[in-house]
mmCIF file of C-alpha atoms in Angstrom:
data_model
loop_
_atom_site.group_PDB
_atom_site.id
_atom_site.type_symbol
_atom_site.label_atom_id
_atom_site.label_comp_id
_atom_site.label_asym_id
_atom_site.label_seq_id
_atom_site.Cartn_x
_atom_site.Cartn_y
_atom_site.Cartn_z
ATOM 1 C CA MET A 1 43.576 58.458 88.541
ATOM 2 C CA ARG A 2 44.111 54.795 87.079
ATOM 3 C CA ALA A 3 46.873 54.279 89.596
ATOM 4 C CA LEU A 4 44.567 55.291 92.454
ATOM 5 C CA LEU A 5 41.817 52.876 91.119
ATOM 6 C CA VAL A 6 44.160 50.133 90.720
ATOM 7 C CA ALA A 7 45.623 50.435 94.176
ATOM 8 C CA ALA A 8 41.974 50.563 95.619
ATOM 9 C CA LEU A 9 41.162 47.289 93.906
ATOM 10 C CA LEU A 10 44.520 45.540 94.949
ATOM 11 C CA LEU A 11 44.011 46.621 98.569
ATOM 12 C CA ALA A 12 40.143 45.180 98.728
ATOM 13 C CA GLY A 13 39.486 42.909 101.454
ATOM 14 C CA ASN A 14 39.588 39.078 101.696
ATOM 15 C CA ALA A 15 37.417 36.798 99.782
ATOM 16 C CA LEU A 16 34.272 35.590 101.287
ATOM 17 C CA ALA A 17 34.634 32.129 102.849
ATOM 18 C CA HIS A 18 31.895 30.918 100.622
ATOM 19 C CA LYS A 19 33.578 31.728 97.186
ATOM 20 C CA PRO A 20 35.381 28.823 95.689
ATOM 21 C CA SER A 21 38.344 29.289 93.497
ATOM 22 C CA ASP A 22 37.751 30.220 90.046
ATOM 23 C CA SER A 23 39.323 31.806 86.939
ATOM 24 C CA TYR A 24 37.523 33.676 83.991
ATOM 25 C CA LEU A 25 38.716 32.756 80.480
ATOM 26 C CA THR A 26 37.280 34.136 77.455
ATOM 27 C CA ILE A 27 38.395 33.078 73.918
ATOM 28 C CA ARG A 28 37.242 35.023 70.762
ATOM 29 C CA VAL A 29 37.833 33.683 67.050
ATOM 30 C CA GLU A 30 37.642 36.309 64.518
ATOM 31 C CA GLY A 31 38.608 35.272 60.993
ATOM 32 C CA THR A 32 41.963 33.769 61.432
ATOM 33 C CA GLY A 33 42.700 35.508 64.576
ATOM 34 C CA VAL A 34 42.219 34.046 68.048
ATOM 35 C CA ARG A 35 42.344 36.280 71.145
ATOM 36 C CA GLY A 36 41.930 35.877 74.778
ATOM 37 C CA GLN A 37 41.485 37.201 78.171
ATOM 38 C CA TRP A 38 42.095 35.491 81.352
ATOM 39 C CA ASP A 39 40.967 36.860 84.879
ATOM 40 C CA ILE A 40 42.937 34.897 87.640
ATOM 41 C CA ALA A 41 42.508 35.711 91.413
ATOM 42 C CA LEU A 42 45.399 37.409 93.235
ATOM 43 C CA ARG A 43 44.658 35.334 96.420
ATOM 44 C CA ASP A 44 45.224 32.257 94.171
ATOM 45 C CA LEU A 45 48.393 33.775 92.668
ATOM 46 C CA GLU A 46 49.658 34.769 95.979
ATOM 47 C CA PHE A 47 49.337 31.303 97.430
ATOM 48 C CA ALA A 48 50.962 29.683 94.173
ATOM 49 C CA ILE A 49 53.814 31.956 93.499
ATOM 50 C CA GLY A 50 53.906 34.672 96.044
ATOM 51 C CA LEU A 51 53.170 38.316 95.262
ATOM 52 C CA ASP A 52 53.522 40.282 98.388
ATOM 53 C CA ALA A 53 57.230 40.946 98.012
ATOM 54 C CA ASP A 54 57.485 42.928 101.447
ATOM 55 C CA GLY A 55 55.185 40.559 103.458
ATOM 56 C CA ASN A 56 52.861 43.402 104.694
ATOM 57 C CA GLY A 57 49.651 41.451 103.828
ATOM 58 C CA GLU A 58 48.880 43.860 100.798
ATOM 59 C CA ILE A 59 49.445 43.362 97.263
ATOM 60 C CA THR A 60 50.352 46.914 95.416
ATOM 61 C CA TRP A 61 50.336 47.548 91.938
ATOM 62 C CA ARG A 62 54.224 47.986 91.874
ATOM 63 C CA GLU A 63 54.360 44.314 93.327
ATOM 64 C CA LEU A 64 51.948 42.944 90.772
ATOM 65 C CA LYS A 65 53.977 44.581 87.778
ATOM 66 C CA ALA A 66 57.110 43.307 89.006
ATOM 67 C CA LYS A 67 55.763 39.746 88.922
ATOM 68 C CA ARG A 68 54.083 40.042 85.491
ATOM 69 C CA ALA A 69 56.560 37.973 83.555
ATOM 70 C CA VAL A 70 56.407 35.189 86.428
ATOM 71 C CA ILE A 71 52.476 35.306 86.494
ATOM 72 C CA GLU A 72 52.338 35.097 82.616
ATOM 73 C CA ALA A 73 54.814 32.316 82.385
ATOM 74 C CA TYR A 74 53.222 30.371 85.326
ATOM 75 C CA ALA A 75 49.555 30.687 83.795
ATOM 76 C CA LEU A 76 50.279 30.150 80.151
ATOM 77 C CA SER A 77 52.468 27.067 80.945
ATOM 78 C CA ARG A 78 49.256 25.533 82.196
ATOM 79 C CA PHE A 79 47.092 26.395 79.472
ATOM 80 C CA LYS A 80 47.113 25.374 75.785
ATOM 81 C CA ILE A 81 45.074 26.176 72.750
ATOM 82 C CA PHE A 82 45.092 23.842 69.562
ATOM 83 C CA SER A 83 43.691 24.725 66.173
ATOM 84 C CA ASP A 84 42.640 21.641 64.195
ATOM 85 C CA GLU A 85 45.023 19.549 66.500
ATOM 86 C CA GLU A 86 47.712 21.777 65.658
ATOM 87 C CA SER A 87 49.296 23.674 68.971
ATOM 88 C CA CYS A 88 48.942 27.552 68.824
ATOM 89 C CA ALA A 89 51.583 29.886 70.000
ATOM 90 C CA LEU A 90 50.365 32.083 72.982
ATOM 91 C CA VAL A 91 51.486 35.663 73.106
ATOM 92 C CA PRO A 92 50.738 38.048 76.049
ATOM 93 C CA THR A 93 49.598 41.287 74.731
ATOM 94 C CA ASP A 94 48.382 43.188 77.984
ATOM 95 C CA PHE A 95 48.551 42.905 81.820
ATOM 96 C CA LEU A 96 45.653 44.812 83.805
ATOM 97 C CA VAL A 97 43.991 44.357 87.181
ATOM 98 C CA ASP A 98 40.078 43.982 87.648
ATOM 99 C CA GLU A 99 37.627 43.720 90.596
ATOM 100 C CA HIS A 100 35.298 40.734 90.918
ATOM 101 C CA SER A 101 32.676 39.987 93.660
ATOM 102 C CA ASP A 102 35.196 38.169 95.829
ATOM 103 C CA GLY A 103 38.405 40.630 95.295
ATOM 104 C CA ALA A 104 40.947 41.678 93.032
ATOM 105 C CA TYR A 105 42.100 39.667 89.871
ATOM 106 C CA ALA A 106 44.953 39.944 87.412
ATOM 107 C CA VAL A 107 43.715 40.123 83.882
ATOM 108 C CA LEU A 108 46.059 38.674 81.161
ATOM 109 C CA ARG A 109 45.405 39.344 77.605
ATOM 110 C CA PHE A 110 46.946 37.369 74.928
ATOM 111 C CA GLY A 111 46.864 36.335 71.292
ATOM 112 C CA ALA A 112 47.120 32.821 69.687
ATOM 113 C CA ASP A 113 49.179 32.406 66.505
ATOM 114 C CA CYS A 114 47.250 29.431 65.004
ATOM 115 C CA GLY A 115 48.553 29.956 61.496
ATOM 116 C CA SER A 116 47.005 31.732 58.388
ATOM 117 C CA ARG A 117 43.878 29.572 58.077
ATOM 118 C CA ALA A 118 40.640 30.194 59.665
ATOM 119 C CA PRO A 119 40.471 27.501 62.542
ATOM 120 C CA GLY A 120 37.917 24.900 62.117
ATOM 121 C CA MET A 121 38.121 23.308 65.391
ATOM 122 C CA ILE A 122 39.437 24.949 68.577
ATOM 123 C CA GLU A 123 40.401 22.855 71.692
ATOM 124 C CA VAL A 124 41.770 24.174 74.957
ATOM 125 C CA ALA A 125 43.740 22.277 77.736
ATOM 126 C CA TYR A 126 43.589 23.880 81.089
ATOM 127 C CA GLY A 127 45.526 22.823 84.136
ATOM 128 C CA LEU A 128 45.843 25.950 86.425
ATOM 129 C CA PHE A 129 45.820 25.370 90.150
ATOM 130 C CA PHE A 130 44.593 21.835 89.762
ATOM 131 C CA ASP A 131 47.862 20.733 91.589
ATOM 132 C CA LEU A 132 47.287 22.937 94.343
ATOM 133 C CA ASP A 133 43.547 22.847 94.545
ATOM 134 C CA PRO A 134 41.320 20.170 93.108
ATOM 135 C CA THR A 135 38.273 22.414 93.756
ATOM 136 C CA HIS A 136 39.472 25.172 91.377
ATOM 137 C CA ARG A 137 37.403 25.601 88.263
ATOM 138 C CA GLY A 138 38.190 27.536 84.998
ATOM 139 C CA LEU A 139 34.950 29.299 83.642
ATOM 140 C CA LEU A 140 35.342 29.339 79.866
ATOM 141 C CA ARG A 141 33.435 31.680 77.442
ATOM 142 C CA PHE A 142 34.066 30.813 73.824
ATOM 143 C CA GLU A 143 32.819 33.501 71.263
ATOM 144 C CA ARG A 144 32.815 33.004 67.488
ATOM 145 C CA GLY A 145 30.548 34.507 64.706
ATOM 146 C CA GLY A 146 28.361 36.161 67.308
ATOM 147 C CA ALA A 147 27.490 32.942 69.024
ATOM 148 C CA ALA A 148 28.776 32.185 72.607
ATOM 149 C CA HIS A 149 29.390 28.855 74.274
ATOM 150 C CA ALA A 150 29.809 28.448 78.005
ATOM 151 C CA ALA A 151 31.741 25.566 79.760
ATOM 152 C CA VAL A 152 33.412 24.757 83.076
ATOM 153 C CA LEU A 153 36.804 23.287 83.152
ATOM 154 C CA SER A 154 38.032 20.990 86.044
ATOM 155 C CA PRO A 155 40.424 18.395 87.022
ATOM 156 C CA GLU A 156 37.721 15.820 85.675
ATOM 157 C CA ARG A 157 37.369 17.697 82.537
ATOM 158 C CA PRO A 158 40.398 19.607 81.788
ATOM 159 C CA ARG A 159 40.062 19.662 77.886
ATOM 160 C CA MET A 160 37.111 21.261 75.907
ATOM 161 C CA ALA A 161 36.800 21.128 71.993
ATOM 162 C CA MET A 162 34.631 23.564 70.010
ATOM 163 C CA ARG A 163 33.924 23.221 66.424
ATOM 164 C CA ALA A 164 32.799 26.109 64.059
ATOM 165 C CA GLY A 165 29.204 26.803 64.482
ATOM 166 C CA GLU A 166 28.848 24.062 67.167
ATOM 167 C CA SER A 167 27.197 24.876 70.434
ATOM 168 C CA SER A 168 25.605 21.673 72.069
ATOM 169 C CA ARG A 169 22.757 22.774 74.374
ATOM 170 C CA LEU A 170 22.684 19.540 75.805
ATOM 171 C CA ALA A 171 26.447 19.620 76.730
ATOM 172 C CA GLN A 172 25.981 22.862 78.204
ATOM 173 C CA PHE A 173 22.869 21.598 80.312
ATOM 174 C CA PHE A 174 24.963 18.777 81.675
ATOM 175 C CA ASP A 175 27.913 21.264 82.499
ATOM 176 C CA TYR A 176 25.523 23.323 84.768
ATOM 177 C CA LEU A 177 23.919 20.439 86.252
ATOM 178 C CA ARG A 178 27.164 19.052 87.314
ATOM 179 C CA GLU A 179 28.229 22.383 88.721
ATOM 180 C CA GLY A 180 25.115 22.638 90.660
ATOM 181 C CA VAL A 181 25.738 19.325 92.361
ATOM 182 C CA TRP A 182 29.413 20.337 93.006
ATOM 183 C CA HIS A 183 28.476 23.725 94.457
ATOM 184 C CA ILE A 184 26.169 22.432 96.959
ATOM 185 C CA TRP A 185 28.677 19.827 98.105
ATOM 186 C CA ILE A 186 31.430 22.433 98.658
ATOM 187 C CA GLY A 187 28.952 24.960 99.854
ATOM 188 C CA PHE A 188 29.501 24.079 103.704
ATOM 189 C CA ASP A 189 27.194 26.901 104.831
ATOM 190 C CA HIS A 190 24.537 25.446 102.892
ATOM 191 C CA ILE A 191 25.192 22.008 103.936
ATOM 192 C CA LEU A 192 25.457 23.036 107.708
ATOM 193 C CA PHE A 193 22.145 25.131 107.320
ATOM 194 C CA LEU A 194 20.328 21.849 105.927
ATOM 195 C CA LEU A 195 21.783 19.630 108.620
ATOM 196 C CA SER A 196 20.631 22.135 111.287
ATOM 197 C CA LEU A 197 17.121 21.645 110.106
ATOM 198 C CA LEU A 198 17.400 17.857 109.667
ATOM 199 C CA LEU A 199 19.085 17.012 113.013
ATOM 200 C CA PRO A 200 15.602 17.405 114.826
ATOM 201 C CA SER A 201 13.695 15.557 112.110
ATOM 202 C CA VAL A 202 14.093 12.251 113.878
ATOM 203 C CA LEU A 203 13.079 13.787 117.436
ATOM 204 C CA VAL A 204 10.124 15.274 118.876
ATOM 205 C CA LEU A 205 9.672 17.990 121.407
ATOM 206 C CA LYS A 206 7.757 16.986 124.474
ATOM 207 C CA ASP A 207 7.741 18.927 127.668
ATOM 208 C CA ARG A 208 10.478 21.030 126.386
ATOM 209 C CA ARG A 209 12.615 17.865 125.836
ATOM 210 C CA TRP A 210 13.829 16.191 122.652
ATOM 211 C CA GLN A 211 12.616 12.677 122.327
ATOM 212 C CA ALA A 212 12.935 10.020 119.727
ATOM 213 C CA THR A 213 10.097 9.872 117.283
ATOM 214 C CA VAL A 214 8.140 6.639 117.051
ATOM 215 C CA HIS A 215 6.917 6.379 113.486
ATOM 216 C CA LEU A 216 9.047 6.683 110.456
ATOM 217 C CA ARG A 217 6.338 8.480 108.574
ATOM 218 C CA ASP A 218 6.506 11.425 110.935
ATOM 219 C CA THR A 219 10.027 11.767 109.998
ATOM 220 C CA PHE A 220 9.488 11.355 106.516
ATOM 221 C CA TRP A 221 6.707 14.094 106.560
ATOM 222 C CA ASP A 222 8.894 16.397 108.478
ATOM 223 C CA VAL A 223 11.921 16.173 106.346
ATOM 224 C CA LEU A 224 9.558 16.419 103.280
ATOM 225 C CA LYS A 225 8.288 19.830 104.286
ATOM 226 C CA VAL A 226 11.594 21.221 105.329
ATOM 227 C CA VAL A 227 13.389 20.276 102.029
ATOM 228 C CA THR A 228 10.469 21.380 99.769
ATOM 229 C CA ALA A 229 10.127 24.562 101.426
ATOM 230 C CA PHE A 230 14.019 25.261 101.272
ATOM 231 C CA THR A 231 13.929 23.987 97.538
ATOM 232 C CA ILE A 232 11.148 26.352 96.444
ATOM 233 C CA ALA A 233 12.383 29.352 98.299
ATOM 234 C CA HIS A 234 15.882 29.078 96.830
ATOM 235 C CA SER A 235 14.605 28.391 93.405
ATOM 236 C CA ILE A 236 12.403 31.504 93.430
ATOM 237 C CA THR A 237 15.399 33.722 94.284
ATOM 238 C CA LEU A 238 18.065 31.973 92.332
ATOM 239 C CA SER A 239 15.776 32.375 89.155
ATOM 240 C CA LEU A 240 15.171 35.993 89.881
ATOM 241 C CA ALA A 241 18.671 36.971 90.660
ATOM 242 C CA ALA A 242 20.212 35.043 87.789
ATOM 243 C CA LEU A 243 17.728 36.826 85.599
ATOM 244 C CA SER A 244 18.846 40.267 86.983
ATOM 245 C CA VAL A 245 15.472 40.899 88.188
ATOM 246 C CA ILE A 246 16.623 41.426 91.911
ATOM 247 C CA ALA A 247 20.111 42.069 92.950
ATOM 248 C CA LEU A 248 21.430 42.265 96.605
ATOM 249 C CA PRO A 249 24.887 43.099 97.692
ATOM 250 C CA SER A 250 27.144 40.137 98.068
ATOM 251 C CA ARG A 251 28.273 40.758 101.574
ATOM 252 C CA LEU A 252 24.840 41.286 102.779
ATOM 253 C CA VAL A 253 23.824 37.968 101.195
ATOM 254 C CA GLU A 254 26.731 35.973 102.483
ATOM 255 C CA SER A 255 26.334 37.398 106.030
ATOM 256 C CA THR A 256 22.680 36.684 106.244
ATOM 257 C CA ILE A 257 23.495 33.058 105.041
ATOM 258 C CA ALA A 258 25.897 32.718 108.007
ATOM 259 C CA LEU A 259 23.329 34.194 110.259
ATOM 260 C CA SER A 260 20.711 31.681 109.134
ATOM 261 C CA VAL A 261 23.211 28.638 110.103
ATOM 262 C CA VAL A 262 23.724 30.354 113.489
ATOM 263 C CA LEU A 263 20.021 30.703 114.085
ATOM 264 C CA ALA A 264 18.985 27.222 112.725
ATOM 265 C CA ALA A 265 21.748 25.537 115.058
ATOM 266 C CA LEU A 266 20.794 27.586 118.190
ATOM 267 C CA ASN A 267 17.119 26.737 117.652
ATOM 268 C CA ASN A 268 18.135 22.932 118.213
ATOM 269 C CA LEU A 269 19.553 23.890 121.605
ATOM 270 C CA LYS A 270 16.956 26.282 122.671
ATOM 271 C CA PRO A 271 13.899 25.613 120.633
ATOM 272 C CA LEU A 272 11.721 28.612 119.715
ATOM 273 C CA VAL A 273 10.390 27.070 116.437
ATOM 274 C CA ALA A 274 9.829 23.162 116.527
ATOM 275 C CA GLU A 275 6.654 22.481 114.513
ATOM 276 C CA ARG A 276 7.121 24.996 111.836
ATOM 277 C CA ARG A 277 10.784 24.565 110.904
ATOM 278 C CA TRP A 278 9.685 24.431 107.438
ATOM 279 C CA ALA A 279 8.735 28.059 107.602
ATOM 280 C CA VAL A 280 12.141 28.819 108.757
ATOM 281 C CA ALA A 281 13.671 26.704 105.879
ATOM 282 C CA PHE A 282 11.641 28.796 103.336
ATOM 283 C CA ALA A 283 12.374 32.057 105.003
ATOM 284 C CA PHE A 284 16.191 31.553 104.917
ATOM 285 C CA GLY A 285 15.956 29.617 101.725
ATOM 286 C CA LEU A 286 15.151 32.792 99.922
ATOM 287 C CA ILE A 287 18.474 34.150 100.971
ATOM 288 C CA HIS A 288 20.420 30.964 100.241
ATOM 289 C CA GLY A 289 19.069 31.262 96.635
ATOM 290 C CA PHE A 290 20.910 34.587 96.175
ATOM 291 C CA GLY A 291 23.952 32.868 97.334
ATOM 292 C CA PHE A 292 23.583 30.047 94.780
ATOM 293 C CA ALA A 293 22.838 32.941 92.102
ATOM 294 C CA SER A 294 26.123 34.525 92.723
ATOM 295 C CA VAL A 295 27.935 31.299 91.689
ATOM 296 C CA LEU A 296 25.697 30.756 88.732
ATOM 297 C CA GLY A 297 26.413 34.423 87.718
ATOM 298 C CA ASP A 298 30.073 33.743 87.852
ATOM 299 C CA LEU A 299 29.679 30.721 85.618
ATOM 300 C CA GLY A 300 28.002 32.749 83.147
ATOM 301 C CA LEU A 301 24.449 32.133 81.587
ATOM 302 C CA PRO A 302 24.768 31.538 77.732
ATOM 303 C CA GLN A 303 22.175 33.714 76.161
ATOM 304 C CA GLY A 304 21.398 31.080 73.614
ATOM 305 C CA ALA A 305 20.806 28.440 76.163
ATOM 306 C CA LEU A 306 19.916 30.570 79.233
ATOM 307 C CA LEU A 307 16.828 28.511 80.392
ATOM 308 C CA LEU A 308 18.569 25.257 80.082
ATOM 309 C CA ALA A 309 21.464 26.519 82.062
ATOM 310 C CA LEU A 310 19.322 27.934 84.746
ATOM 311 C CA VAL A 311 17.429 24.656 85.065
ATOM 312 C CA GLY A 312 20.349 22.556 84.834
ATOM 313 C CA PHE A 313 22.243 24.287 87.699
ATOM 314 C CA ASN A 314 19.059 24.304 89.986
ATOM 315 C CA LEU A 315 18.346 20.578 89.328
ATOM 316 C CA GLY A 316 21.955 19.883 90.145
ATOM 317 C CA VAL A 317 21.714 21.712 93.467
ATOM 318 C CA GLU A 318 18.609 19.851 94.170
ATOM 319 C CA LEU A 319 20.344 16.507 93.412
ATOM 320 C CA GLY A 320 23.171 17.412 95.542
ATOM 321 C CA GLN A 321 20.879 18.369 98.209
ATOM 322 C CA LEU A 322 18.937 15.013 97.899
ATOM 323 C CA ALA A 323 22.201 13.055 98.217
ATOM 324 C CA ILE A 324 22.952 14.589 101.360
ATOM 325 C CA VAL A 325 19.457 13.732 102.852
ATOM 326 C CA CYS A 326 19.582 10.271 101.589
ATOM 327 C CA ALA A 327 22.912 9.767 103.391
ATOM 328 C CA PHE A 328 21.939 11.380 106.672
ATOM 329 C CA LEU A 329 18.541 10.433 107.351
ATOM 330 C CA PRO A 330 18.890 6.656 107.467
ATOM 331 C CA LEU A 331 21.690 6.829 109.970
ATOM 332 C CA ALA A 332 19.983 9.459 112.027
ATOM 333 C CA TYR A 333 16.760 7.556 112.206
ATOM 334 C CA ALA A 334 18.544 4.292 113.327
ATOM 335 C CA LEU A 335 20.496 6.198 116.149
ATOM 336 C CA ARG A 336 17.630 8.599 117.057
ATOM 337 C CA ASP A 337 17.008 6.761 120.555
ATOM 338 C CA SER A 338 20.549 6.638 121.624
ATOM 339 C CA TRP A 339 22.297 8.839 124.104
ATOM 340 C CA PHE A 340 25.160 9.215 121.320
ATOM 341 C CA TYR A 341 22.490 10.988 118.901
ATOM 342 C CA ARG A 342 20.699 13.120 121.407
ATOM 343 C CA ARG A 343 23.969 14.338 123.328
ATOM 344 C CA VAL A 344 26.847 14.064 120.822
ATOM 345 C CA VAL A 345 25.334 14.560 117.170
ATOM 346 C CA PHE A 346 22.444 16.608 118.113
ATOM 347 C CA ALA A 347 23.426 18.833 120.938
ATOM 348 C CA GLY A 348 27.092 18.656 120.252
ATOM 349 C CA GLY A 349 26.989 19.002 116.451
ATOM 350 C CA SER A 350 24.351 21.921 116.796
ATOM 351 C CA ALA A 351 26.893 23.520 119.216
ATOM 352 C CA VAL A 352 29.693 23.125 116.782
ATOM 353 C CA ILE A 353 27.650 24.313 113.890
ATOM 354 C CA ALA A 354 26.755 27.532 115.598
ATOM 355 C CA LEU A 355 30.210 28.265 116.667
ATOM 356 C CA LEU A 356 31.643 27.911 113.189
ATOM 357 C CA ALA A 357 28.887 29.844 111.617
ATOM 358 C CA SER A 358 29.474 32.451 114.149
ATOM 359 C CA VAL A 359 33.099 32.819 112.921
ATOM 360 C CA TRP A 360 32.038 32.920 109.296
ATOM 361 C CA LEU A 361 29.437 35.667 110.444
ATOM 362 C CA THR A 362 32.116 37.822 111.791
ATOM 363 C CA GLU A 363 34.368 37.227 109.011
ATOM 364 C CA ARG A 364 31.650 38.299 106.435
ATOM 365 C CA VAL A 365 30.309 41.262 108.281
ATOM 366 C CA PHE A 366 33.613 42.759 109.246
ATOM 367 C CA ASN A 367 35.439 41.491 106.272
ATOM 368 C CA LEU A 368 38.170 39.567 108.326
ATOM 369 C CA LYS A 369 40.006 36.434 107.881
ATOM 370 C CA LEU A 370 39.929 34.396 111.112
ATOM 371 C CA LEU A 371 39.940 30.719 109.785
#
């Protein structure tokens, strides 16, 4: 029965296009002992070292077991634990497979020999996949004495030190704020949805034709309404989903997000909703909030600082979103009366966005990999 379950997990479909590369690392200190579990996506390992021996596009449990020593050597050579500045010897103890929302993961369990004394300070140094994918993140959970501390390891912040009894809530707040900014910047479907709503903000529909706005204040209020509606909507569902009040299937959420991008872009080419785009932003913003929540769930909400983490991540999303608006709007307003903006940026850009989002929609609905 276990073999059948493992096979089903390994043959699960491709990751959703929206999901960035992450690994999940848990370290527990119990007395003088240090134990860990590390979940690493098979798709990332396949890209880095190759797992599919027969090249048939499927990774079996037999193929994965055959690569166990290679996987452990590859991963543990890119990860170090220090106890009071002394390096700990990492020893693999078990090798499993598990399913996450975006596919199958290899599970490496290990012990760390840090000597006979109880560690005072634990420091980790993380470098998995950073040479292959600078967007990769290591999502760390550190447990000691009944307390838990969550952190995000990245190429910009590859080391993390944790002292006995220390858990800085302010540091966790800024970790989650940073990840909120980062997520909106690499969440291309969110960005394209927002841009699809912003493209008409410097235009006005008259006699079924888009024309340049006359006054900056009209553009300002239009953008303010759209961005505020989107912010309120996704903040509501992000909070509800992160607190486990509401849960929706990941594929449904990601497919609907792609659909929202298609519809927003097509509305620019053949406008059905011109004056109340803020209502469109609010309606689909509710779905986008579930997408943000899936990322926040993967990061892990620290129970001791749940509210701070939630606020930090949401504020980070807003700051990232504001940066996009501030970069786009002045340029769009300056070019609004030009042929280049109306034909190339507005019409051409909307068509390209609709086409790309249609591909995402097909991938997510039918669990395919087209791009």
